[in-house]
Every structure is written in C-alpha cells, then in structure tokens.
Short mmCIF file of C-alpha atoms and ligand atoms in Angstrom, two decimals:
data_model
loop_
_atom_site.label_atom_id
_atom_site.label_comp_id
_atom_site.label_asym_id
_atom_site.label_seq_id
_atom_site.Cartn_x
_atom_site.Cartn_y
_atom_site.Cartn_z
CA UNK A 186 0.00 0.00 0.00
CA UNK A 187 1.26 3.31 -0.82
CA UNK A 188 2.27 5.56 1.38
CA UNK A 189 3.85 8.62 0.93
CA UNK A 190 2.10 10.94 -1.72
CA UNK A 191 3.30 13.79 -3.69
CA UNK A 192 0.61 16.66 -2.65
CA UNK A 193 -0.68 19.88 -3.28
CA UNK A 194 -2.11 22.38 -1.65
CA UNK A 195 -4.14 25.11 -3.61
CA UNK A 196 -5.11 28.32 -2.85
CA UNK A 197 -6.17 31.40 -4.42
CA UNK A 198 -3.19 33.40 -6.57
CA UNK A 199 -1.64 35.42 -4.55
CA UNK A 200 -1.78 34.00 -1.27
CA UNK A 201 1.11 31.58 -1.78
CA UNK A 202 3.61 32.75 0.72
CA UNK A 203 1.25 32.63 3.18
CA UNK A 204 -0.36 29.11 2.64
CA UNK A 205 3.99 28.24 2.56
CA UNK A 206 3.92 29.88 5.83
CA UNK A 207 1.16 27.86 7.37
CA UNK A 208 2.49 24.48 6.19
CA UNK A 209 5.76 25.36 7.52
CA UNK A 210 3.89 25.42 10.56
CA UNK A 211 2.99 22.34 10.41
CA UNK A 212 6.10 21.24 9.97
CA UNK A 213 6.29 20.68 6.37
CA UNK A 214 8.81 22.17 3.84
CA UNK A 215 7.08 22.32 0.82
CA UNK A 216 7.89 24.64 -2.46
CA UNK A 217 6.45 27.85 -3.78
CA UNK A 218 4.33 27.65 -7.04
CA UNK A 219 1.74 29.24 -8.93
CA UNK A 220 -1.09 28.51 -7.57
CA UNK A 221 -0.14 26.84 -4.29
CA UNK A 222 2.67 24.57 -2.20
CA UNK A 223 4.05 21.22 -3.75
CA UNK A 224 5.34 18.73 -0.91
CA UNK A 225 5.34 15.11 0.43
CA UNK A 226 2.58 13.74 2.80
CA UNK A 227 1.42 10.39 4.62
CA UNK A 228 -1.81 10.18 5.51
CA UNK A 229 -1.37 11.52 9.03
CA UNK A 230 0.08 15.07 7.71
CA UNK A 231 -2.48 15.12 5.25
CA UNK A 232 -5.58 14.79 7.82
CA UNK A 233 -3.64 17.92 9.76
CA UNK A 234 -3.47 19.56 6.25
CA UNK A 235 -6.96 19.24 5.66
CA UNK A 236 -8.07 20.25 9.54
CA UNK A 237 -5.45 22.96 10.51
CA UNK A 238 -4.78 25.14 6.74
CA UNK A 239 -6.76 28.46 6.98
CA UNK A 240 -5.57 29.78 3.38
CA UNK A 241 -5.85 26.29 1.41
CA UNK A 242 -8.90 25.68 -0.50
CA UNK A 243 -7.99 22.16 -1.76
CA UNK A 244 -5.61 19.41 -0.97
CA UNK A 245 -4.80 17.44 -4.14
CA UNK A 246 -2.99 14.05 -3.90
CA UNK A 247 -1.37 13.10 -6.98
CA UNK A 248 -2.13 9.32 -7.66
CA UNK A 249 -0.32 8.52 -11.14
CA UNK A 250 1.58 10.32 -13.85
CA UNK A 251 2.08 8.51 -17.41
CA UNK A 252 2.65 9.02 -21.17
CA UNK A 253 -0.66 8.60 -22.92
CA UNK A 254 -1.58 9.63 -26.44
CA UNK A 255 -4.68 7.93 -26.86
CA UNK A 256 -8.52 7.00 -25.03
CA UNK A 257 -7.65 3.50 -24.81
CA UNK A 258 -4.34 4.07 -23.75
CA UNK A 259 -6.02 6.39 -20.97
CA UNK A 260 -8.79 3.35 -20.03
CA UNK A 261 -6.37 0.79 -20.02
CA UNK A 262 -3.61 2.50 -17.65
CA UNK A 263 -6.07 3.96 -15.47
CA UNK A 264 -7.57 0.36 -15.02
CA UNK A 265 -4.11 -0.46 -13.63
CA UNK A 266 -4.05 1.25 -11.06
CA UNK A 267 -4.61 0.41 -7.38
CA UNK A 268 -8.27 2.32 -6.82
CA UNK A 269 -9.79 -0.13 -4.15
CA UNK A 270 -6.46 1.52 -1.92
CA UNK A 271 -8.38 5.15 -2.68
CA UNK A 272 -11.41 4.74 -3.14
CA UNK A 273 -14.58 3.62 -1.61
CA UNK A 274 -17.16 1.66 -3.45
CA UNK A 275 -20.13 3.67 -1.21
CA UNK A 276 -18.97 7.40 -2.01
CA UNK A 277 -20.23 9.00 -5.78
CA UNK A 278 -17.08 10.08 -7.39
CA UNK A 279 -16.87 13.13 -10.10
CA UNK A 280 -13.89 12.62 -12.29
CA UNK A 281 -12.88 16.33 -14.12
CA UNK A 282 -10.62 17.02 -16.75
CA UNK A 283 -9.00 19.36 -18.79
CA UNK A 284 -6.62 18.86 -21.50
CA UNK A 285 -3.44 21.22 -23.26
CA UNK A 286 -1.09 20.43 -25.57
CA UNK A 287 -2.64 17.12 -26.57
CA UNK A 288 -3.58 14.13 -28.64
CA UNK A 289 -5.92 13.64 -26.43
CA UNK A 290 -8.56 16.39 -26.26
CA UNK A 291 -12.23 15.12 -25.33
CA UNK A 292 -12.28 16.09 -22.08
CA UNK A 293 -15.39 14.26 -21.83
CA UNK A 294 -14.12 11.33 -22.91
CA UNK A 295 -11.43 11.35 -20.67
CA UNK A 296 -13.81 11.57 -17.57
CA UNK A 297 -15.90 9.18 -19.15
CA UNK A 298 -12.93 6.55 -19.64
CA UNK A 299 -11.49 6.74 -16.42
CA UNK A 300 -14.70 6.32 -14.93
CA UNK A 301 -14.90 2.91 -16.48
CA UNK A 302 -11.46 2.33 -15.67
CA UNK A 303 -12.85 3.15 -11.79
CA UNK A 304 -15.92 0.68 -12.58
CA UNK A 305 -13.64 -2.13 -13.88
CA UNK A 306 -11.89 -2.01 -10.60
CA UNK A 307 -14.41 -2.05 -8.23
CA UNK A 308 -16.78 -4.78 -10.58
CA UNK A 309 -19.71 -1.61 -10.69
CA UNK A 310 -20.09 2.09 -11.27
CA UNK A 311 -19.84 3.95 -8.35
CA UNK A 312 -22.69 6.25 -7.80
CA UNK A 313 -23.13 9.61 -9.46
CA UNK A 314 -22.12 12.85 -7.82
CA UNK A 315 -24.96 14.84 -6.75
CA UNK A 316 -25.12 18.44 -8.85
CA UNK A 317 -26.55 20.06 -4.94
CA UNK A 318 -23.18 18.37 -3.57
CA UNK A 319 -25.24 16.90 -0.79
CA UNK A 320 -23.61 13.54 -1.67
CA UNK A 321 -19.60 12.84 0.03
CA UNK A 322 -18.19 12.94 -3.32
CA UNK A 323 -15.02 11.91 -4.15
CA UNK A 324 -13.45 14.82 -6.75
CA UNK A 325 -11.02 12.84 -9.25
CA UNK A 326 -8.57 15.68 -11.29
CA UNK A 327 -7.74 14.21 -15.02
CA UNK A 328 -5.20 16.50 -16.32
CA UNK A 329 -3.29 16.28 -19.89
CA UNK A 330 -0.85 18.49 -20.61
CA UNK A 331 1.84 17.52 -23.87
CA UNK A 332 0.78 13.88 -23.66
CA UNK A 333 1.38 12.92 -20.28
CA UNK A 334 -1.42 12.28 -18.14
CA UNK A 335 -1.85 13.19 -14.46
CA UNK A 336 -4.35 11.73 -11.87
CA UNK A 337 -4.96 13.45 -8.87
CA UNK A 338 -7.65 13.09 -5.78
CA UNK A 339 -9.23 15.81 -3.54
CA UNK A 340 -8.41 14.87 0.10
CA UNK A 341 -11.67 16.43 1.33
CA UNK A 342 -15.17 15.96 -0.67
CA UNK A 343 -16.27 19.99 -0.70
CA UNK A 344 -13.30 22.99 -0.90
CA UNK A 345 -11.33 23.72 2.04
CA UNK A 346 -12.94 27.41 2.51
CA UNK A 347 -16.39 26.23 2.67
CA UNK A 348 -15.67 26.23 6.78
CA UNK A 349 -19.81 25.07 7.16
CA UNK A 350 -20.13 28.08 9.75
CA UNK A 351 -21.52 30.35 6.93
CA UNK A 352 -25.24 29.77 6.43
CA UNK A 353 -26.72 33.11 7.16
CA UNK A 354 -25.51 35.75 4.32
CA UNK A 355 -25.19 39.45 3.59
CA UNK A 356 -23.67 41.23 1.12
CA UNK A 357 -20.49 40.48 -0.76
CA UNK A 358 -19.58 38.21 1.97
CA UNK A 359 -15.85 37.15 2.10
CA UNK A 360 -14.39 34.02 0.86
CA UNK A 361 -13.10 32.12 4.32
CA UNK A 362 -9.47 31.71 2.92
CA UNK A 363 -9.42 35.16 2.08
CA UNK A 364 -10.43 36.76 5.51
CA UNK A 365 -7.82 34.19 6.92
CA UNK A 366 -5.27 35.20 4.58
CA UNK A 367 -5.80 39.21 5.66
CA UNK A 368 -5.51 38.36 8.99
CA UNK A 369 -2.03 36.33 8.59
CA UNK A 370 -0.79 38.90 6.06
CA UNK A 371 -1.31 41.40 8.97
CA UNK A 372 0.12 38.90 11.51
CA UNK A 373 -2.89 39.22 13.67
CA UNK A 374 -1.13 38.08 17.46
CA UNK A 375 -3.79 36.17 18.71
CA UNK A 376 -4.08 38.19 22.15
CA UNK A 377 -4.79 41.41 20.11
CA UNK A 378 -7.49 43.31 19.91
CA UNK A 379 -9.45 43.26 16.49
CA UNK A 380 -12.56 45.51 15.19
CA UNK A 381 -14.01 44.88 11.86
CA UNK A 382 -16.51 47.94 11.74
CA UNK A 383 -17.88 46.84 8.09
CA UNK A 384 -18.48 43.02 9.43
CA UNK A 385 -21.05 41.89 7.33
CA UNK A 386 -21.67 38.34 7.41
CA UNK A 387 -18.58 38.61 10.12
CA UNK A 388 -16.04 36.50 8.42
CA UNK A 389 -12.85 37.99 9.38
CA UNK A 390 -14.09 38.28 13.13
CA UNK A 391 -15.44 34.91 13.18
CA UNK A 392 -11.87 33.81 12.01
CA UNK A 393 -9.96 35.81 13.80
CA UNK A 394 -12.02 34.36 16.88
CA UNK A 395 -10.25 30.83 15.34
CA UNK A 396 -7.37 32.06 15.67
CA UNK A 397 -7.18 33.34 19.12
CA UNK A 398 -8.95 30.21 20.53
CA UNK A 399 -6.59 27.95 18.46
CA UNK A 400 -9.34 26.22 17.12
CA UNK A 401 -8.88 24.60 13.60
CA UNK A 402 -10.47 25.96 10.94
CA UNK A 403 -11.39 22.03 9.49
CA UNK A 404 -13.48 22.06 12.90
CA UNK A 405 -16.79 21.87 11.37
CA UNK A 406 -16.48 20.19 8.39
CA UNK A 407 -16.32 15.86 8.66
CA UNK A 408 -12.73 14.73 8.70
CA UNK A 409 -10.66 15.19 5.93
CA UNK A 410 -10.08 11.99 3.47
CA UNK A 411 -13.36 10.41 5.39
CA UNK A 412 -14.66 10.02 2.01
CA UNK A 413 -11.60 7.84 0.88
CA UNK A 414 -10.27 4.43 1.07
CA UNK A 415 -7.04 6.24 2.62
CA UNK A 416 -8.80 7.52 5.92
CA UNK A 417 -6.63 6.41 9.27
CA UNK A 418 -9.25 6.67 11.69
CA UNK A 419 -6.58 6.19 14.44
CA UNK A 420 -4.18 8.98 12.93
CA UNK A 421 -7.16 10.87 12.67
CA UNK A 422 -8.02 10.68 16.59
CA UNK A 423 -4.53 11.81 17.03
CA UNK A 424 -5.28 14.94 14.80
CA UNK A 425 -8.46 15.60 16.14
CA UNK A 426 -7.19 15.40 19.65
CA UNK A 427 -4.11 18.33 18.50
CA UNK A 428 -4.61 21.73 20.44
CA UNK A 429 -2.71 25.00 19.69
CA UNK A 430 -1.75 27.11 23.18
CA UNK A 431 -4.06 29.47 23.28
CA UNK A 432 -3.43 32.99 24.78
CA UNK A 433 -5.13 35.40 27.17
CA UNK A 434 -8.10 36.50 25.81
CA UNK A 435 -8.32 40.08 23.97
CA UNK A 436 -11.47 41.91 22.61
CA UNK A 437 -12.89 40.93 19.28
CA UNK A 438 -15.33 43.68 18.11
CA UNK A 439 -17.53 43.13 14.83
CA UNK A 440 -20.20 46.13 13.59
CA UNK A 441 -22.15 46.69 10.34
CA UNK A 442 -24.94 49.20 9.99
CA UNK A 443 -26.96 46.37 8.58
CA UNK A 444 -29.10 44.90 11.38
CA UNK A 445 -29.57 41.88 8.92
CA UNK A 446 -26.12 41.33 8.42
CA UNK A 447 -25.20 41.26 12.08
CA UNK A 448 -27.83 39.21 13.07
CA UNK A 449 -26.63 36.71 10.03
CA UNK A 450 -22.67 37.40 11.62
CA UNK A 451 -23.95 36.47 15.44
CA UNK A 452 -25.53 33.21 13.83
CA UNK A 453 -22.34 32.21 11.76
CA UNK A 454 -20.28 32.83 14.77
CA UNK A 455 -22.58 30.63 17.02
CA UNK A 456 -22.12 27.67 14.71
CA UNK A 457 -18.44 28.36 14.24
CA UNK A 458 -18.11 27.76 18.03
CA UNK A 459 -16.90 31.46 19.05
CA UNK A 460 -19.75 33.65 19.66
CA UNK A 461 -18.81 34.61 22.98
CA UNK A 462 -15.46 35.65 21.49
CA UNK A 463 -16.59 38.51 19.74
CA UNK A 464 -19.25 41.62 20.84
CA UNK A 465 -21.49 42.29 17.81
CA UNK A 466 -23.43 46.01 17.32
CA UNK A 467 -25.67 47.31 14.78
CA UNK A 468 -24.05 50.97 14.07
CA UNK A 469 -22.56 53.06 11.21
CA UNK A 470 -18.69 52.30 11.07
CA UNK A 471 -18.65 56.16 13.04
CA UNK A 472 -20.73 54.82 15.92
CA UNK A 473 -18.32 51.95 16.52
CA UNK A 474 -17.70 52.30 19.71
CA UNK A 475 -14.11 52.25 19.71
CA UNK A 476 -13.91 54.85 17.00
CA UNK A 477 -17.07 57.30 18.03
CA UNK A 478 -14.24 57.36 21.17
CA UNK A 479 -10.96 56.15 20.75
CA UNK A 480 -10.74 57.02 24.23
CA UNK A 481 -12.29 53.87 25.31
CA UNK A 482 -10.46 51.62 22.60
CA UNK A 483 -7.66 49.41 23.94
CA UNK A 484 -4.54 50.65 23.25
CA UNK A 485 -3.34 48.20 20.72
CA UNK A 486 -4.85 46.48 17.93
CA UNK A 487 -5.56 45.36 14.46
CA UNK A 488 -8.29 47.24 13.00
CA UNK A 489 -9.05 44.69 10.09
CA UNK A 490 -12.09 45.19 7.32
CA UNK A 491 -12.85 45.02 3.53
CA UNK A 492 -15.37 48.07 3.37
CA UNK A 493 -18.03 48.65 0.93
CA UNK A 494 -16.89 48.75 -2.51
CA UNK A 495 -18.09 49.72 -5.86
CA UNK A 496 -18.98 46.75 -7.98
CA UNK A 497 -21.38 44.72 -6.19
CA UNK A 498 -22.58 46.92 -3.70
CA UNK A 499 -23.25 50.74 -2.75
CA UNK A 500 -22.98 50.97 -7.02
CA UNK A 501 -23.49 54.12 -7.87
CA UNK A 502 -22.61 55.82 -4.64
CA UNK A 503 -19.43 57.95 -4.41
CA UNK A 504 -17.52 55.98 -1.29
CA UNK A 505 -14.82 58.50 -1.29
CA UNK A 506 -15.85 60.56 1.72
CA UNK A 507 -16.73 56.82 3.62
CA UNK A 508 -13.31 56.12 3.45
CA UNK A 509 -11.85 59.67 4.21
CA UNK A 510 -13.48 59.50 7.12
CA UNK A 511 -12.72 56.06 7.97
CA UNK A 512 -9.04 56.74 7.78
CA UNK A 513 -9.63 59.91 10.23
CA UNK A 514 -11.36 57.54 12.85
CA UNK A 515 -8.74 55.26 12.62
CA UNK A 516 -6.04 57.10 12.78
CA UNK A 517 -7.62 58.37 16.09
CA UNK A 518 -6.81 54.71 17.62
CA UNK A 519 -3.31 55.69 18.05
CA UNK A 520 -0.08 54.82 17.42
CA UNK A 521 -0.49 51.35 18.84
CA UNK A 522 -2.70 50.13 16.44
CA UNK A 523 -2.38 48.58 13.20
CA UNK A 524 -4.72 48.37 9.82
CA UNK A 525 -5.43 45.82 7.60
CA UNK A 526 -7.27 46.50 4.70
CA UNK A 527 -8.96 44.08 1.99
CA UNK A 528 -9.44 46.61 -0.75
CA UNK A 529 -11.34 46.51 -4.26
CA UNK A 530 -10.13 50.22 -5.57
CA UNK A 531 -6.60 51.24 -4.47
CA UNK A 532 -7.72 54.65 -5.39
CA UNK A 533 -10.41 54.52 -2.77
CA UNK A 534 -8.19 52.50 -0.05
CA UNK A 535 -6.07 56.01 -0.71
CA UNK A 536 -8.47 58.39 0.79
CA UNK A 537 -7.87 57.22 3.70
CA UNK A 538 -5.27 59.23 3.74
CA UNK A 539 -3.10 56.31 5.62
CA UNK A 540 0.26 54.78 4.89
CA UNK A 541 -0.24 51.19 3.47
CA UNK A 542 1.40 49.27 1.91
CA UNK A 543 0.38 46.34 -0.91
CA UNK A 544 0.99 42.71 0.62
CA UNK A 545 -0.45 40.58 -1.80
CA UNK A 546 -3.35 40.23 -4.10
CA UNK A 547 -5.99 38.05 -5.68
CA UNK A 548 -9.20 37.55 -7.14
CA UNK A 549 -12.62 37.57 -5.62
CA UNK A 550 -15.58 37.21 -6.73
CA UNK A 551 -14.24 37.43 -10.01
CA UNK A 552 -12.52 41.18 -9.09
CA UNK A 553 -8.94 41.57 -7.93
CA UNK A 554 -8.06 42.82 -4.69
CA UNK A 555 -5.52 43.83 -2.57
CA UNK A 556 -4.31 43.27 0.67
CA UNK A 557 -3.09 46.63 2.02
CA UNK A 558 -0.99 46.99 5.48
CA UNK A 559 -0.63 50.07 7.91
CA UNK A 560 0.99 51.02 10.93
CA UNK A 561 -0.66 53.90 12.46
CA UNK A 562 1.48 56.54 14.14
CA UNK A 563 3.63 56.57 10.71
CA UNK A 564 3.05 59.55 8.50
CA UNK A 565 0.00 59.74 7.07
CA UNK A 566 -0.29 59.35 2.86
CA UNK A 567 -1.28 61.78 0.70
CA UNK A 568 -4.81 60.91 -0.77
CA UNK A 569 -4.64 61.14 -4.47
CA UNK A 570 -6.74 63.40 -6.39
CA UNK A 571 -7.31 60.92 -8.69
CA UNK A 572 -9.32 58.83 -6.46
C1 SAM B 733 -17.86 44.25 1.55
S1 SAM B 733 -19.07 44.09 2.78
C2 SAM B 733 -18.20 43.25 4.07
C3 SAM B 733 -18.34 41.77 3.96
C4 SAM B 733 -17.81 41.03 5.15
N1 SAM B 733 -16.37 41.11 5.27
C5 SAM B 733 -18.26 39.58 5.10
O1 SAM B 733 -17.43 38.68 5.18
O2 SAM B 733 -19.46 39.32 4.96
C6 SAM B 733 -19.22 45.71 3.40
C7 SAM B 733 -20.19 45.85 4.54
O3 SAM B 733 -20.16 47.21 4.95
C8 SAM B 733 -21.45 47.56 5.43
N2 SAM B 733 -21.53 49.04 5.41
C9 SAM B 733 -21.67 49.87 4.32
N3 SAM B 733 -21.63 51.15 4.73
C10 SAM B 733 -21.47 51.15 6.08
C11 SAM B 733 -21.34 52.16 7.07
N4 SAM B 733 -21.39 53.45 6.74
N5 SAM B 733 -21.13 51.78 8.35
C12 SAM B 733 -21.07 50.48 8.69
N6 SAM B 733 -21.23 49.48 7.80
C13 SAM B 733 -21.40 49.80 6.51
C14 SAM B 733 -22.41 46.84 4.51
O4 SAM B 733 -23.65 46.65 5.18
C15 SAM B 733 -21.65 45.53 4.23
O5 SAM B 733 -22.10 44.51 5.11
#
C-alpha cells in the first residue's frame, strides 16, 4: 500500500507565501508555485493539512503520472491502477478534466474513460455525484498536458474554505481563505485586539475568533479523506485530539450598519463555536464604539475590514468621503494600532489618507483585490486626487 504521496495544496493566486507559511507550521517544507505549495505527505500530515490550513482551498494528492496519447491508452492504464487503496465503493465520485497540448482532447471522454477504468476495478459504477453536492463525493482531477497524463484526488469531498459556519448571508460576503489570509498577512497576534466595523456576514471576526482560541479551521467540516479508502481513523483521533496554546483572551469587536447582516454574523459565529469571542453592534462604522471614542479603545490592535466597494454593492454611490473618514477615525486609535485592509479600488483604499502598503493580491468574486498593510502613528499618505 502506498504511502507517501506527492501533494498539493491550492489556494487562491496570490496568497502563496502565506499558505507556505502555514504548512511550515505544520512542519512541512514544501515549495512555492503558482497557484499553491508542492510537498510530500502520509496520511497523518495530510488529515492535519486538511483540519489545521486556513488559506488552502484544496488538498490534491497526486495518484499517477504517465505518457498517454490515446482513449484506450487512458482506459487501459487507469484500469491499472490500485483504486480499491483510494477509493470507496459507497462514495459518488466526479472525475474532471481538462486537457493542453494534446492528442488527447475530449475532455469528456477522458472523464468518461477513467470512470470505467474506476468501474472495472471495483466490478460496478460507483454512484453519481450529486449536482446540490449533498452527496460525500469523491473529486477525481484528469489532467493532460503535452501527452502525459496526471491523476490526482481531492483529500476532502467539498473545498477547504467552505468552513460550514456560513449559512446566514449578507452582502459580498468574504471568501473564508481570504479573511484568513488578511488576517495572517497582517500577523494578527492572537491576544490582540481586532474591530471589523464593516463586518457583514462577520467572516474575518469569526476567524480571527479561530485564531485566538486555536481552534482549527477544518473544525466543522467531517474529517478530511473520510470520504476515501485512505482515511486512518486512528491517525485521525490523534489529529483531532491536536490543540494550539491558546493565549489570554483580547477583545474581538464586529459592527455593520446592517441589522440583517449582524444578526446573520452572530448566527455564523454561534455555529463556528466562538460567539462569545466577539461583541457584535448594529451601528454606522462612526458609531463603533471604539472609533465614536478612541478614548475607550484598547490601546493596541488590528483594525481589520474590507469596506463597501463599488462593484457589487453601494454601485453608484461615491464611497470616497466613507473612506476619508474612515481613515480619520482610525487614525484616532493611536499609534499602537495597526490596519489591515482588503481593498477593491486602491484609489479609494487612498483616501484614507493612511500609509499602506500592498501585501499581496488576488481575485474575488471574479474582481482583484488587494491586501493593504498600515501602521498607524507613521506619517499619514497623501490621498490622491485621482481617487
Ligand atoms: C464588503 S461588505 C463586508 C463583507 C464582510 N467582510 C463579510 O465577510 O461578509 C461591506 C459591509 O459594509 C457595510 N456598510 C456599508 N456602509 C457602512 C457604514 N457606513 N457603516 C457600517 N457598515 C457599513 C455593509 O452593510 C456591508 O455589510
């Protein structure tokens, strides 16, 4: 039985140093590439993989790598190939593929072919995937690139973002991964005080609240690789039984003008386990209590949002004096505090009138953003006319 796996974990662009930063973490030395971090895992690292990374979306084993110019080629090496070690005969399996630079170019096909080759192992089809996803699903990655064919499996059945705390919505909410990733780009000290005074559906707070408990951000979803042949339900109790020191508790402080939303954010956190981690009120980023008086504010923290942008919401409205004023309230906090902004328009994340500086940046929703850094106290920018 095999068992050591090449493995990769994928994350949005952009956010590759820091997913390289978590799995070094965990102990693992993996390399930089587009895309995400190539290493080397047993089962046991992978179930931590799949339970402890905050900026991964999906863990991909790689199963087999050949030549292959041709369907039948494809059917009969797949058939080959040890799937009863992988696989289980119970779980519906999707098999996806995409094809460059090759003879082989029917990316139907090729799902279709190796899920005969899957069949022939097992003596039966397994069942179909589910299009609502309701099913554990085992996602199968068929990729050709200049003849040579690669086979890789999902270690966990639905992406690594989807935490499960998320049911209630508001608007634009943020991708899990993402509100992670601001909050390592920023190294948020777990200890530190946070306020996200444009919480919406209260993402970042909810995962900052994560962080400061050390709880794993896998915690609600089933284990990873449960859905495979490969599960170690001992190395899994190990895993599951892991705990991070956690450190004194700080003040987590989530606000939204949207009484919706922050009902929606006090019903995500519940379910993610941290509600009484974080104070929730229903107030106009200038009624936050910490910035209607900084006087009251502790005397360090991370002030960490993505505020309203242009494209999907407020359209039409001109945000410039939102975020003037923002960066006036902020800068009120004082020199101990720091800013972490998840910004849409650079020209509007300029009004603010603050010193930040670009960390990284991505896609969301289909729009690139950009993770912007500040140290209050510093001198202030000069907002651009142009904005
Ligand atoms: C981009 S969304 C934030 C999404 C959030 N990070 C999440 O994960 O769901 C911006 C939020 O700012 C809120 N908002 C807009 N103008 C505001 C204001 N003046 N004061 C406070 N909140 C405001 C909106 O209600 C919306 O929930």
């Amino acid at each position: 039985m095999q068992r050591s796996f090449p493995a990769f974990a994928a994350c949005l662009p952009g956010l590759e140093p820091l997913l390289h930063r978590e799995l070094a973490g965990l102990g693992v030395a993996g390399t930089q590439l587009q895309g995400g971090v190539a290493f080397h895992a047993e089962v046991p690292l992978l179930l931590r993989c799949g339970h402890w990374l905050g900026t991964a979306s999906h863990v991909l084993l790689r199963l087999a790598e050949f030549p292959c110019r041709a369907l039948g080629e494809l059917e009969r090496k797949a058939a080959g190939l040890p799937w009863e070690q992988w696989l289980r005969p119970d779980v519906a399996l999707q098999v996806r593929a995409t094809t460059r630079k090759s003879r082989v170019y029917h990316t139907g096909a090729v799902e279709e072919r190796v899920g005969n080759a899957v069949a022939r192992a097992f003596g039966r089809a397994l069942p179909v995937a589910r299009q609502d996803g309701e099913l554990p699903t085992a996602n199968l990655a068929v990729r050709f690139h200049a003849d040579v064919c690669t086979i890789s499996l999902d270690a966990t059945s639905t992406p690594l973002h989807r935490r499960g705390y998320r049911l209630a919505g508001a608007k634009a909410p943020l991708r899990e991964d993402l509100a992670h990733a601001l909050l390592l780009a920023a190294q948020y000290q777990p200890g530190e005080a946070l306020c996200d005074p444009f919480c919406g559906s209260g993402t970042i707070a909810i995962e900052a609240a994560g962080l400061l408990l050390g709880l794993p951000p896998g915690r609600l979803r089933p284990p990873p690789l449960q859905h495979l042949a490969l599960f170690d339900a001992s190395a899994w109790r190990s895993v599951a039984a892991e705990r991070r020191t956690v450190p004194p508790p700080a003040p987590i402080a989530a606000s939204d003008r949207d009484a919706g939303a922050v009902a929606a954010a006090r019903a995500n956190a519940e379910r993610a386990g941290v509600a009484t981690a974080i104070t929730f009120t229903t107030a106009a980023f200038t009624a936050q209590p910490w910035l209607a008086e900084p006087g009251t504010a502790p005397k360090s923290g991370l002030l960490a949002c993505n505020p309203p942008f242009g494209h999907r919401i407020g359209k039409g409205q001109d945000l410039r004096p939102l975020y003037q004023t923002l960066g006036n309230r902020t800068a009120e906090l004082g020199p101990g505090w720091r800013v972490a902004l998840l910004a849409h328009d650079p020209r509007l994340a300029r009004r603010t009138g603050l010193r930040l500086s670009m960390q990284c940046s991505t896609r969301h929703g289909g729009l690139p953003v950009t993770v912007l850094l500040g140290q209050l106290g510093t001198d202030t920018a000069t907002p651009s006319d142009g904005a």
